[in-house]
């Protein structure tokens, strides 16, 4: 299998398509309650340097979900995406831009992982 960088136009097309599908969910839909995960997965692959509109769309979508359900998961999702995109914007080389150290990001977020 070929592993494309998240900035590749084919991957960005898929990300945009995913958001079109996510945005078609009505706020009263039961599916919207679980849409935070597909939103996060798609948002992680947004090329934040060329698709700023999608970063804004992702954050608006998460905030909409957060306004309907008082769960800290949504605030954590927003903060994690902002941290990830910020790191990419501040990266000094390509390897740093595409590398995501989830353990480091989790520590900064104060997350503790456990297997259930």
XYZ file of C-alpha atoms in Angstrom:
116
model
C 0.000 0.000 0.000
C 1.074 3.525 -0.777
C 1.147 5.936 2.125
C 0.368 9.451 0.938
C 1.330 12.488 2.989
C -1.652 14.247 4.499
C -0.992 17.204 2.184
C -1.552 15.151 -1.008
C -4.393 16.453 -3.190
C -6.103 13.035 -3.317
C -6.224 12.860 0.460
C -7.442 16.448 0.702
C -10.241 15.595 -1.740
C -11.282 12.701 0.524
C -11.144 14.938 3.604
C -13.363 17.513 1.908
C -15.817 14.779 0.863
C -15.897 13.438 4.423
C -16.801 16.866 5.752
C -19.558 17.207 3.168
C -21.055 13.973 4.506
C -20.587 15.004 8.140
C -22.217 18.363 7.512
C -25.243 16.630 6.019
C -26.112 15.174 9.437
C -28.900 17.101 11.071
C -28.300 18.276 14.614
C -31.193 16.124 15.857
C -29.733 12.998 14.261
C -28.605 10.227 16.580
C -25.554 9.854 14.348
C -24.375 13.347 15.153
C -23.748 12.301 18.741
C -21.062 9.886 17.587
C -19.755 12.077 14.773
C -16.950 13.536 16.903
C -14.649 10.630 16.015
C -15.074 10.803 12.221
C -14.780 14.575 12.526
C -11.502 14.222 14.431
C -10.059 11.626 12.050
C -10.882 13.754 9.014
C -9.653 16.943 10.728
C -6.307 15.366 11.584
C -5.703 14.974 7.851
C -6.634 18.532 6.879
C -3.760 20.380 5.246
C -4.004 23.374 7.538
C -1.772 25.491 5.299
C -3.954 25.241 2.195
C -7.391 24.386 3.592
C -7.958 26.879 6.364
C -11.680 26.818 5.534
C -11.770 23.145 6.515
C -10.014 23.785 9.821
C -12.657 26.394 10.600
C -15.410 23.991 9.508
C -14.050 21.248 11.771
C -13.892 23.545 14.796
C -17.399 24.920 14.130
C -18.713 21.370 13.817
C -17.128 20.301 17.090
C -18.435 23.423 18.840
C -21.929 22.725 17.538
C -21.768 19.198 18.928
C -20.392 20.552 22.223
C -23.280 23.007 22.546
C -25.749 20.138 22.343
C -23.979 17.733 24.679
C -22.132 18.879 27.754
C -19.267 16.441 27.450
C -15.630 17.542 27.900
C -14.708 15.231 25.020
C -15.672 17.969 22.568
C -13.517 20.621 24.232
C -10.627 18.145 24.333
C -11.117 17.381 20.638
C -10.997 21.063 19.743
C -7.911 21.682 21.872
C -6.088 18.645 20.445
C -6.749 19.755 16.868
C -5.588 23.302 17.604
C -2.393 21.916 19.159
C -1.771 19.581 16.225
C -2.336 22.263 13.592
C -0.231 24.737 15.590
C 2.682 22.299 15.732
C 2.472 21.739 12.006
C 2.398 25.477 11.299
C 5.461 26.010 13.498
C 7.434 23.035 12.179
C 10.805 23.939 10.739
C 11.095 20.912 8.449
C 8.845 18.469 6.610
C 9.632 15.552 8.946
C 8.491 17.588 11.963
C 5.387 18.711 10.119
C 4.198 15.203 9.293
C 5.277 13.564 12.549
C 2.638 13.484 15.258
C 3.893 12.499 18.667
C 0.602 11.431 20.208
C 2.224 10.528 23.510
C 3.649 14.042 23.857
C 0.381 15.646 22.770
C -1.532 13.455 25.249
C 0.757 14.534 28.083
C 0.253 18.192 27.215
C -3.500 17.631 27.199
C -3.296 15.866 30.560
C -4.793 12.696 29.109
C -4.171 9.326 30.688
C -4.671 6.280 28.537
C -5.919 2.950 29.791
C -7.015 -0.211 28.088
C -10.554 -1.192 28.911
